[in-house]
Amino acid sequence: MRFIETWTPATLLETRDLAPGIREFLIKPDQFDGAAYALGSHINVTVTINGQPETRSYSLVGEVSSRGLRIAVRRAEDSRGGSRYMWQLAPGARLDITQPSSLLAVDWTRENYCLIAGGIGITPILGAAQALARRGADVTLHYAVRSRGEAAYLDELAAMLGQRLVVHAGDEGRRLDLDALFASLPRGALTLFCGPMRMLDAARHAWIGAGHPLTDLRYETFGSSGSLPTEMFRVRLKDSGVEIEIPRERSMLDVLNAAGHEVMFDCKRGECGLCAIDVVEVEGEIDHRDVFFSDHQKESNQKICACVSRARGIITVDTLLRVDAV
Ligand SMILES: Cc1cc2nc3c(=O)[nH]c(=O)nc-3n(C[C@H](O)[C@H](O)[C@H](O)COP(=O)(O)OP(=O)(O)OC[C@H]3O[C@@H](n4cnc5c(N)ncnc54)[C@H](O)[C@@H]3O)c2cc1C
């Protein structure tokens, strides 16, 4: 069960390699009117994985351009194959995409803005940098990368931001000190963040530690690979005697729904919490990969976001589906 999305056919016009493992795609929808989209917007793209249609989301890079929609895809090697599918596309390929939509709420009335990007997380942040620089806002972008050679859009950002671009390259020993950064920000500063889940966790702790309101830290997540390896685990359904295997390459949500359990969902990114189901027993360990539950809720293991979270061993859940009530 899911809310309705509007899909539209589109053509891949160009590709461009930005850094090892990061490729840019210029996509033009058939009915493209060049209308501006909200900051932090992404599109969903239909990809084919093992012969089956699947959806992957990609942030739009920069503000709208009359040429089409720009995305950049990092090739994830240890994955189900969505990014590999994107990488084998050649100009002229036909695609199905959704209309741009944004989950990142930005207000333009602040005096200070702090942008933080980790690796490929630069994609939604670049448009924010562009918009804020154009408005003459007080904005600094902290860009954490393994090395400058692996960083996408460095030249574009340097031209746009000058000294207000701070690159934290691991191989140069320039670690991003989130505690010090947030302590130095004035009250009322708005931070926009996009990066890996561990970095987001660290940012949330540092943000709260510095005494800023959590609502002033806005973030986008691309999904998490979790803290345990992605492996097969088993799910027992309470009071039914049914045990289902969740293979490595499928989510618990998809497997439960395919088996007729009608688990509600929306974002499929562990952000909205709609697919959260009750956990009755854990024989092993849950790997919470969502950003919906608090640390405390995750520790209590009472619920699991079926779309992204996984486990080691066997967990017993209650999907609240009652056969006699259907
Ligand atoms: C709003 C949004 C914007 C995004 N923007 C971008 C972007 O600009 N650029 C970009 O490169 N990506 C972006 N992504 C991520 C993108 O949608 C894909 O997740 C990414 O391309 C990897 O897809 P994949 O199929 O190759 O890997 P996936 O299989 O989705 O793997 C991603 C990670 O999940 C782990 N994983 C593998 N199998 C499973 C499983 N069964 N269950 C749970 N986890 C598993 C893998 O270890 C891997 O690290 C965005 C995601 C969202 C939600």
Tab-separated table of C-alpha atoms and ligand atoms in Angstrom:
chain	number	residue	atom	x	y	z
A	1	MET	CA	0.000	0.000	0.000
A	2	ARG	CA	1.469	3.350	-0.931
A	3	PHE	CA	0.536	6.912	-1.731
A	4	ILE	CA	0.226	7.742	-5.439
A	5	GLU	CA	3.196	9.116	-7.423
A	6	THR	CA	3.032	10.655	-10.880
A	7	TRP	CA	5.416	9.018	-13.354
A	8	THR	CA	6.566	10.541	-16.591
A	9	PRO	CA	8.687	9.230	-19.493
A	10	ALA	CA	12.079	10.859	-20.011
A	11	THR	CA	15.270	10.545	-22.052
A	12	LEU	CA	18.843	10.370	-20.803
A	13	LEU	CA	20.612	13.119	-22.769
A	14	GLU	CA	24.173	13.011	-21.448
A	15	THR	CA	26.430	11.375	-18.910
A	16	ARG	CA	29.624	12.789	-17.411
A	17	ASP	CA	32.101	11.183	-14.999
A	18	LEU	CA	32.676	13.535	-12.078
A	19	ALA	CA	35.028	11.439	-9.957
A	20	PRO	CA	35.928	7.752	-9.707
A	21	GLY	CA	32.599	6.020	-9.006
A	22	ILE	CA	30.417	9.134	-9.427
A	23	ARG	CA	28.633	9.787	-12.706
A	24	GLU	CA	26.317	12.644	-13.623
A	25	PHE	CA	23.192	12.093	-15.730
A	26	LEU	CA	21.277	14.804	-17.575
A	27	ILE	CA	17.672	13.663	-17.991
A	28	LYS	CA	14.947	15.414	-19.935
A	29	PRO	CA	11.318	14.528	-19.235
A	30	ASP	CA	9.185	14.364	-22.403
A	31	GLN	CA	6.938	17.164	-21.120
A	32	PHE	CA	9.690	19.344	-19.678
A	33	ASP	CA	8.683	22.914	-18.965
A	34	GLY	CA	11.768	23.947	-16.997
A	35	ALA	CA	9.636	24.870	-13.980
A	36	ALA	CA	11.575	25.545	-10.787
A	37	TYR	CA	11.534	22.783	-8.205
A	38	ALA	CA	11.845	23.050	-4.433
A	39	LEU	CA	15.263	22.981	-2.854
A	40	GLY	CA	16.467	19.495	-1.954
A	41	SER	CA	14.150	17.861	-4.490
A	42	HIS	CA	14.689	14.351	-5.728
A	43	ILE	CA	13.181	12.215	-8.446
A	44	ASN	CA	12.433	8.518	-8.387
A	45	VAL	CA	13.731	6.487	-11.310
A	46	THR	CA	12.566	3.053	-12.397
A	47	VAL	CA	15.533	0.701	-12.517
A	48	THR	CA	15.648	-2.958	-13.448
A	49	ILE	CA	17.179	-5.321	-10.934
A	50	ASN	CA	17.294	-9.049	-11.668
A	51	GLY	CA	14.755	-8.428	-14.431
A	52	GLN	CA	12.281	-6.793	-12.027
A	53	PRO	CA	11.282	-3.105	-11.974
A	54	GLU	CA	12.399	-1.284	-8.819
A	55	THR	CA	12.618	2.337	-7.786
A	56	ARG	CA	15.634	4.352	-6.703
A	57	SER	CA	15.643	7.996	-5.637
A	58	TYR	CA	18.180	10.575	-6.802
A	59	SER	CA	18.551	14.173	-5.622
A	60	LEU	CA	18.470	16.860	-8.259
A	61	VAL	CA	21.806	18.599	-8.529
A	62	GLY	CA	21.621	22.382	-8.484
A	63	GLU	CA	18.765	24.670	-9.325
A	64	VAL	CA	16.573	24.134	-12.358
A	65	SER	CA	18.170	24.355	-15.789
A	66	SER	CA	16.469	24.675	-19.163
A	67	ARG	CA	18.485	21.664	-20.385
A	68	GLY	CA	16.840	19.133	-18.091
A	69	LEU	CA	17.261	17.496	-14.690
A	70	ARG	CA	20.715	16.736	-13.360
A	71	ILE	CA	21.421	13.807	-11.011
A	72	ALA	CA	24.687	12.201	-9.913
A	73	VAL	CA	24.876	8.535	-9.012
A	74	ARG	CA	27.539	6.860	-6.919
A	75	ARG	CA	28.181	3.303	-8.033
A	76	ALA	CA	27.470	1.133	-4.977
A	77	GLU	CA	29.329	-2.141	-5.451
A	78	ASP	CA	27.867	-4.098	-2.530
A	79	SER	CA	24.259	-3.485	-3.428
A	80	ARG	CA	21.081	-4.858	-4.941
A	81	GLY	CA	22.010	-3.235	-8.267
A	82	GLY	CA	20.078	0.024	-8.735
A	83	SER	CA	23.160	2.163	-9.173
A	84	ARG	CA	24.814	-0.444	-11.417
A	85	TYR	CA	21.707	-0.298	-13.625
A	86	MET	CA	22.030	3.493	-13.849
A	87	TRP	CA	25.710	3.206	-14.717
A	88	GLN	CA	25.099	0.920	-17.703
A	89	LEU	CA	22.718	3.449	-19.302
A	90	ALA	CA	23.905	5.273	-22.434
A	91	PRO	CA	22.661	8.602	-23.808
A	92	GLY	CA	19.356	8.101	-25.601
A	93	ALA	CA	18.089	5.589	-23.024
A	94	ARG	CA	14.435	5.935	-22.095
A	95	LEU	CA	13.536	6.208	-18.411
A	96	ASP	CA	10.485	6.524	-16.216
A	97	ILE	CA	10.844	9.150	-13.529
A	98	THR	CA	8.622	10.917	-11.015
A	99	GLN	CA	8.029	14.640	-10.718
A	100	PRO	CA	10.578	16.346	-8.460
A	101	SER	CA	9.537	16.444	-4.820
A	102	SER	CA	11.351	17.672	-1.747
A	103	LEU	CA	11.416	16.426	1.812
A	104	LEU	CA	13.808	19.140	2.937
A	105	ALA	CA	12.051	22.167	4.408
A	106	VAL	CA	14.186	25.299	4.214
A	107	ASP	CA	13.231	28.721	5.406
A	108	TRP	CA	15.019	31.634	3.849
A	109	THR	CA	14.693	34.042	6.745
A	110	ARG	CA	17.695	32.941	8.819
A	111	GLU	CA	20.799	35.044	9.224
A	112	ASN	CA	23.224	32.106	9.134
A	113	TYR	CA	23.238	28.864	7.215
A	114	CYS	CA	25.553	25.920	7.634
A	115	LEU	CA	25.628	23.283	4.915
A	116	ILE	CA	27.229	19.903	5.520
A	117	ALA	CA	27.763	17.231	2.895
A	118	GLY	CA	29.430	13.862	3.252
A	119	GLY	CA	30.561	12.244	-0.017
A	120	ILE	CA	27.716	11.793	-2.518
A	121	GLY	CA	25.518	13.727	-0.037
A	122	ILE	CA	26.699	16.807	-1.903
A	123	THR	CA	23.936	16.322	-4.505
A	124	PRO	CA	21.001	17.986	-2.665
A	125	ILE	CA	23.360	20.431	-0.920
A	126	LEU	CA	24.736	21.932	-4.138
A	127	GLY	CA	21.394	23.519	-5.041
A	128	ALA	CA	21.092	24.922	-1.517
A	129	ALA	CA	24.570	26.440	-1.807
A	130	GLN	CA	23.651	27.939	-5.177
A	131	ALA	CA	20.373	29.436	-3.896
A	132	LEU	CA	21.893	30.815	-0.690
A	133	ALA	CA	24.970	32.244	-2.441
A	134	ARG	CA	22.698	33.955	-4.982
A	135	ARG	CA	20.698	35.502	-2.155
A	136	GLY	CA	23.916	36.781	-0.569
A	137	ALA	CA	23.165	34.775	2.593
A	138	ASP	CA	25.778	34.070	5.250
A	139	VAL	CA	26.477	30.473	4.294
A	140	THR	CA	29.390	28.080	4.738
A	141	LEU	CA	29.583	24.616	3.196
A	142	HIS	CA	31.568	21.907	4.965
A	143	TYR	CA	32.278	19.126	2.492
A	144	ALA	CA	33.659	15.904	4.015
A	145	VAL	CA	35.344	13.592	1.511
A	146	ARG	CA	37.921	10.823	1.539
A	147	SER	CA	40.149	12.793	-0.815
A	148	ARG	CA	39.728	15.769	-3.135
A	149	GLY	CA	40.168	13.410	-6.093
A	150	GLU	CA	37.023	11.534	-5.060
A	151	ALA	CA	34.926	14.683	-4.508
A	152	ALA	CA	32.269	15.634	-7.051
A	153	TYR	CA	31.617	19.268	-8.025
A	154	LEU	CA	34.646	20.751	-6.209
A	155	ASP	CA	35.431	23.303	-8.932
A	156	GLU	CA	31.803	24.360	-9.304
A	157	LEU	CA	31.485	24.819	-5.540
A	158	ALA	CA	34.785	26.669	-5.197
A	159	ALA	CA	33.702	29.112	-7.925
A	160	MET	CA	30.349	29.604	-6.218
A	161	LEU	CA	31.473	29.882	-2.596
A	162	GLY	CA	35.184	30.789	-2.539
A	163	GLN	CA	36.421	30.824	1.079
A	164	ARG	CA	32.985	29.711	2.277
A	165	LEU	CA	33.695	26.221	0.969
A	166	VAL	CA	35.636	24.200	3.546
A	167	VAL	CA	36.823	20.804	2.306
A	168	HIS	CA	37.536	18.198	4.989
A	169	ALA	CA	39.586	15.620	3.112
A	170	GLY	CA	40.394	12.486	5.108
A	171	ASP	CA	43.708	11.919	3.326
A	172	GLU	CA	44.819	15.430	4.330
A	173	GLY	CA	43.976	14.733	7.978
A	174	ARG	CA	41.302	17.463	7.974
A	175	ARG	CA	38.539	15.762	9.960
A	176	LEU	CA	35.263	17.606	10.309
A	177	ASP	CA	34.912	18.420	14.015
A	178	LEU	CA	31.138	18.653	14.356
A	179	ASP	CA	31.235	19.531	18.074
A	180	ALA	CA	33.507	22.510	17.468
A	181	LEU	CA	31.599	23.580	14.364
A	182	PHE	CA	28.180	23.557	16.013
A	183	ALA	CA	29.498	25.226	19.167
A	184	SER	CA	30.737	28.074	16.971
A	185	LEU	CA	27.391	28.626	15.205
A	186	PRO	CA	25.188	31.464	16.429
A	187	ARG	CA	21.717	30.674	17.817
A	188	GLY	CA	19.122	30.609	15.074
A	189	ALA	CA	21.519	29.194	12.455
A	190	LEU	CA	19.943	26.622	10.166
A	191	THR	CA	21.971	23.560	9.224
A	192	LEU	CA	21.210	21.436	6.173
A	193	PHE	CA	22.897	18.060	6.195
A	194	CYS	CA	23.236	15.170	3.783
A	195	GLY	CA	25.672	12.352	4.394
A	196	PRO	CA	26.069	8.801	5.630
A	197	MET	CA	23.972	7.614	8.559
A	198	ARG	CA	26.870	7.423	11.021
A	199	MET	CA	27.791	10.998	10.204
A	200	LEU	CA	24.153	12.020	10.661
A	201	ASP	CA	24.030	10.306	14.065
A	202	ALA	CA	27.190	12.170	15.062
A	203	ALA	CA	25.715	15.433	13.747
A	204	ARG	CA	22.509	14.969	15.734
A	205	HIS	CA	24.416	14.302	18.962
A	206	ALA	CA	26.748	17.253	18.389
A	207	TRP	CA	23.826	19.529	17.457
A	208	ILE	CA	21.916	18.692	20.630
A	209	GLY	CA	25.139	18.879	22.654
A	210	ALA	CA	25.716	22.431	21.392
A	211	GLY	CA	22.245	23.387	22.608
A	212	HIS	CA	20.637	24.087	19.219
A	213	PRO	CA	16.980	23.114	18.685
A	214	LEU	CA	16.775	19.807	16.796
A	215	THR	CA	14.281	21.384	14.385
A	216	ASP	CA	17.100	23.630	13.112
A	217	LEU	CA	19.060	20.619	11.873
A	218	ARG	CA	17.415	19.566	8.607
A	219	TYR	CA	18.658	16.513	6.835
A	220	GLU	CA	18.240	14.190	3.909
A	221	THR	CA	19.201	10.535	4.086
A	222	PHE	CA	19.974	8.241	1.194
A	223	GLY	CA	19.298	5.103	3.207
A	224	SER	CA	21.681	3.299	5.492
A	225	SER	CA	23.760	0.201	5.073
A	226	GLY	CA	23.413	-0.335	8.838
A	227	SER	CA	25.837	-1.457	11.486
A	228	LEU	CA	25.556	-5.211	10.854
A	229	PRO	CA	26.339	-6.890	7.543
A	230	THR	CA	23.358	-7.252	5.185
A	231	GLU	CA	22.507	-10.935	5.573
A	232	MET	CA	19.514	-13.253	5.454
A	233	PHE	CA	17.400	-13.270	8.620
A	234	ARG	CA	14.091	-14.832	9.655
A	235	VAL	CA	10.821	-13.275	10.745
A	236	ARG	CA	8.250	-15.182	12.792
A	237	LEU	CA	4.693	-13.925	12.767
A	238	LYS	CA	3.148	-13.835	16.222
A	239	ASP	CA	0.614	-16.566	17.018
A	240	SER	CA	0.604	-17.924	13.463
A	241	GLY	CA	3.349	-20.530	13.332
A	242	VAL	CA	4.555	-18.801	10.137
A	243	GLU	CA	8.262	-18.113	9.679
A	244	ILE	CA	9.493	-16.160	6.671
A	245	GLU	CA	13.013	-15.841	5.324
A	246	ILE	CA	14.178	-12.332	4.406
A	247	PRO	CA	16.920	-12.806	1.837
A	248	ARG	CA	19.939	-10.539	1.681
A	249	GLU	CA	18.723	-8.670	-1.375
A	250	ARG	CA	15.125	-7.965	-0.257
A	251	SER	CA	13.610	-5.833	2.462
A	252	MET	CA	11.370	-7.182	5.208
A	253	LEU	CA	8.631	-4.838	3.985
A	254	ASP	CA	8.691	-6.234	0.441
A	255	VAL	CA	8.761	-9.843	1.617
A	256	LEU	CA	5.893	-9.337	4.085
A	257	ASN	CA	3.778	-7.521	1.507
A	258	ALA	CA	4.490	-10.146	-1.143
A	259	ALA	CA	3.241	-12.713	1.379
A	260	GLY	CA	-0.019	-10.754	1.746
A	261	HIS	CA	0.585	-9.004	5.060
A	262	GLU	CA	-0.384	-5.533	3.838
A	263	VAL	CA	2.159	-3.541	5.782
A	264	MET	CA	1.560	0.163	5.097
A	265	PHE	CA	4.485	2.210	3.816
A	266	ASP	CA	5.360	5.470	2.199
A	267	CYS	CA	8.957	6.750	2.033
A	268	LYS	CA	10.762	3.365	2.017
A	269	ARG	CA	13.763	5.189	3.504
A	270	GLY	CA	13.157	4.754	7.215
A	271	GLU	CA	12.059	8.362	7.581
A	272	CYS	CA	8.261	8.410	7.833
A	273	GLY	CA	7.674	5.493	10.218
A	274	LEU	CA	4.528	4.320	8.443
A	275	CYS	CA	5.840	0.773	8.029
A	276	ALA	CA	6.845	0.402	11.708
A	277	ILE	CA	5.626	-2.907	13.095
A	278	ASP	CA	5.611	-4.339	16.618
A	279	VAL	CA	8.486	-6.553	17.665
A	280	VAL	CA	7.536	-9.272	20.121
A	281	GLU	CA	10.798	-11.173	20.526
A	282	VAL	CA	14.387	-10.932	19.284
A	283	GLU	CA	16.605	-14.015	19.054
A	284	GLY	CA	19.691	-12.316	17.685
A	285	GLU	CA	20.010	-8.604	17.070
A	286	ILE	CA	18.070	-5.879	15.285
A	287	ASP	CA	19.984	-3.504	13.001
A	288	HIS	CA	17.846	-0.364	13.091
A	289	ARG	CA	18.603	1.528	9.847
A	290	ASP	CA	15.884	4.163	10.114
A	291	VAL	CA	16.053	7.780	11.200
A	292	PHE	CA	12.467	7.732	12.461
A	293	PHE	CA	12.956	6.236	15.940
A	294	SER	CA	14.998	7.889	18.675
A	295	ASP	CA	18.078	6.150	20.084
A	296	HIS	CA	16.010	5.238	23.128
A	297	GLN	CA	13.251	3.664	21.016
A	298	LYS	CA	15.840	1.736	19.010
A	299	GLU	CA	17.398	0.384	22.196
A	300	SER	CA	13.995	-0.787	23.452
A	301	ASN	CA	13.498	-2.866	20.247
A	302	GLN	CA	9.717	-2.602	20.516
A	303	LYS	CA	9.211	-1.619	16.881
A	304	ILE	CA	11.065	-1.989	13.604
A	305	CYS	CA	10.846	0.012	10.374
A	306	ALA	CA	10.276	-2.874	7.977
A	307	CYS	CA	11.403	-0.905	4.906
A	308	VAL	CA	15.070	-0.489	5.829
A	309	SER	CA	15.872	-2.201	9.110
A	310	ARG	CA	17.184	-5.711	9.255
A	311	ALA	CA	18.270	-8.266	11.830
A	312	ARG	CA	20.634	-11.081	12.609
A	313	GLY	CA	18.914	-14.303	13.683
A	314	ILE	CA	15.141	-14.512	14.168
A	315	ILE	CA	12.683	-11.816	15.200
A	316	THR	CA	9.033	-12.328	16.057
A	317	VAL	CA	6.735	-9.525	14.933
A	318	ASP	CA	3.066	-8.652	15.072
A	319	THR	CA	1.906	-7.103	11.788
A	320	LEU	CA	-1.569	-6.657	13.333
A	321	LEU	CA	-3.029	-8.452	10.310
A	322	ARG	CA	-5.767	-10.738	11.618
A	323	VAL	CA	-6.967	-13.254	9.063
A	324	ASP	CA	-10.422	-13.501	10.695
A	325	ALA	CA	-10.802	-9.703	10.429
A	326	VAL	CA	-10.059	-9.564	6.676
B	1	LIG	C1	15.864	10.999	-1.256
B	1	LIG	C2	17.038	10.203	-1.759
B	1	LIG	C3	17.964	10.814	-2.558
B	1	LIG	C4	19.062	10.094	-3.029
B	1	LIG	N1	19.979	10.727	-3.812
B	1	LIG	C5	21.045	10.055	-4.270
B	1	LIG	C6	22.026	10.711	-5.070
B	1	LIG	O1	21.929	11.917	-5.354
B	1	LIG	N2	23.071	9.959	-5.530
B	1	LIG	C7	23.212	8.626	-5.221
B	1	LIG	O2	24.181	8.003	-5.667
B	1	LIG	N3	22.313	8.000	-4.445
B	1	LIG	C8	21.230	8.672	-3.985
B	1	LIG	N4	20.308	8.018	-3.225
B	1	LIG	C9	20.487	6.570	-2.982
B	1	LIG	C10	19.893	5.779	-4.161
B	1	LIG	O3	18.472	5.875	-4.147
B	1	LIG	C11	20.226	4.295	-4.117
B	1	LIG	O4	19.947	3.795	-2.831
B	1	LIG	C12	21.674	4.058	-4.458
B	1	LIG	O5	21.912	4.397	-5.821
B	1	LIG	C13	22.075	2.602	-4.215
B	1	LIG	O6	21.170	1.785	-4.907
B	1	LIG	P1	21.569	0.290	-5.187
B	1	LIG	O7	20.391	-0.466	-5.645
B	1	LIG	O8	22.808	0.253	-6.017
B	1	LIG	O9	21.979	-0.126	-3.755
B	1	LIG	P2	21.044	-0.671	-2.569
B	1	LIG	O10	20.830	-2.115	-2.719
B	1	LIG	O11	19.903	0.203	-2.372
B	1	LIG	O12	22.135	-0.542	-1.476
B	1	LIG	C14	22.334	0.614	-0.703
B	1	LIG	C15	22.945	0.122	0.568
B	1	LIG	O13	22.021	-0.745	1.219
B	1	LIG	C16	22.639	-1.979	1.542
B	1	LIG	N5	21.713	-3.084	1.181
B	1	LIG	C17	21.899	-4.000	0.241
B	1	LIG	N6	20.888	-4.892	0.242
B	1	LIG	C18	20.038	-4.494	1.203
B	1	LIG	C19	18.777	-4.971	1.670
B	1	LIG	N7	18.225	-6.080	1.196
B	1	LIG	N8	18.146	-4.289	2.623
B	1	LIG	C20	18.703	-3.182	3.132
B	1	LIG	N9	19.890	-2.675	2.733
B	1	LIG	C21	20.546	-3.323	1.779
B	1	LIG	C22	23.905	-2.069	0.722
B	1	LIG	O14	24.891	-2.611	1.576
B	1	LIG	C23	24.222	-0.670	0.315
B	1	LIG	O15	25.214	-0.102	1.110
B	1	LIG	C24	19.215	8.720	-2.715
B	1	LIG	C25	18.277	8.108	-1.910
B	1	LIG	C26	17.225	8.828	-1.425
B	1	LIG	C27	16.234	8.129	-0.574
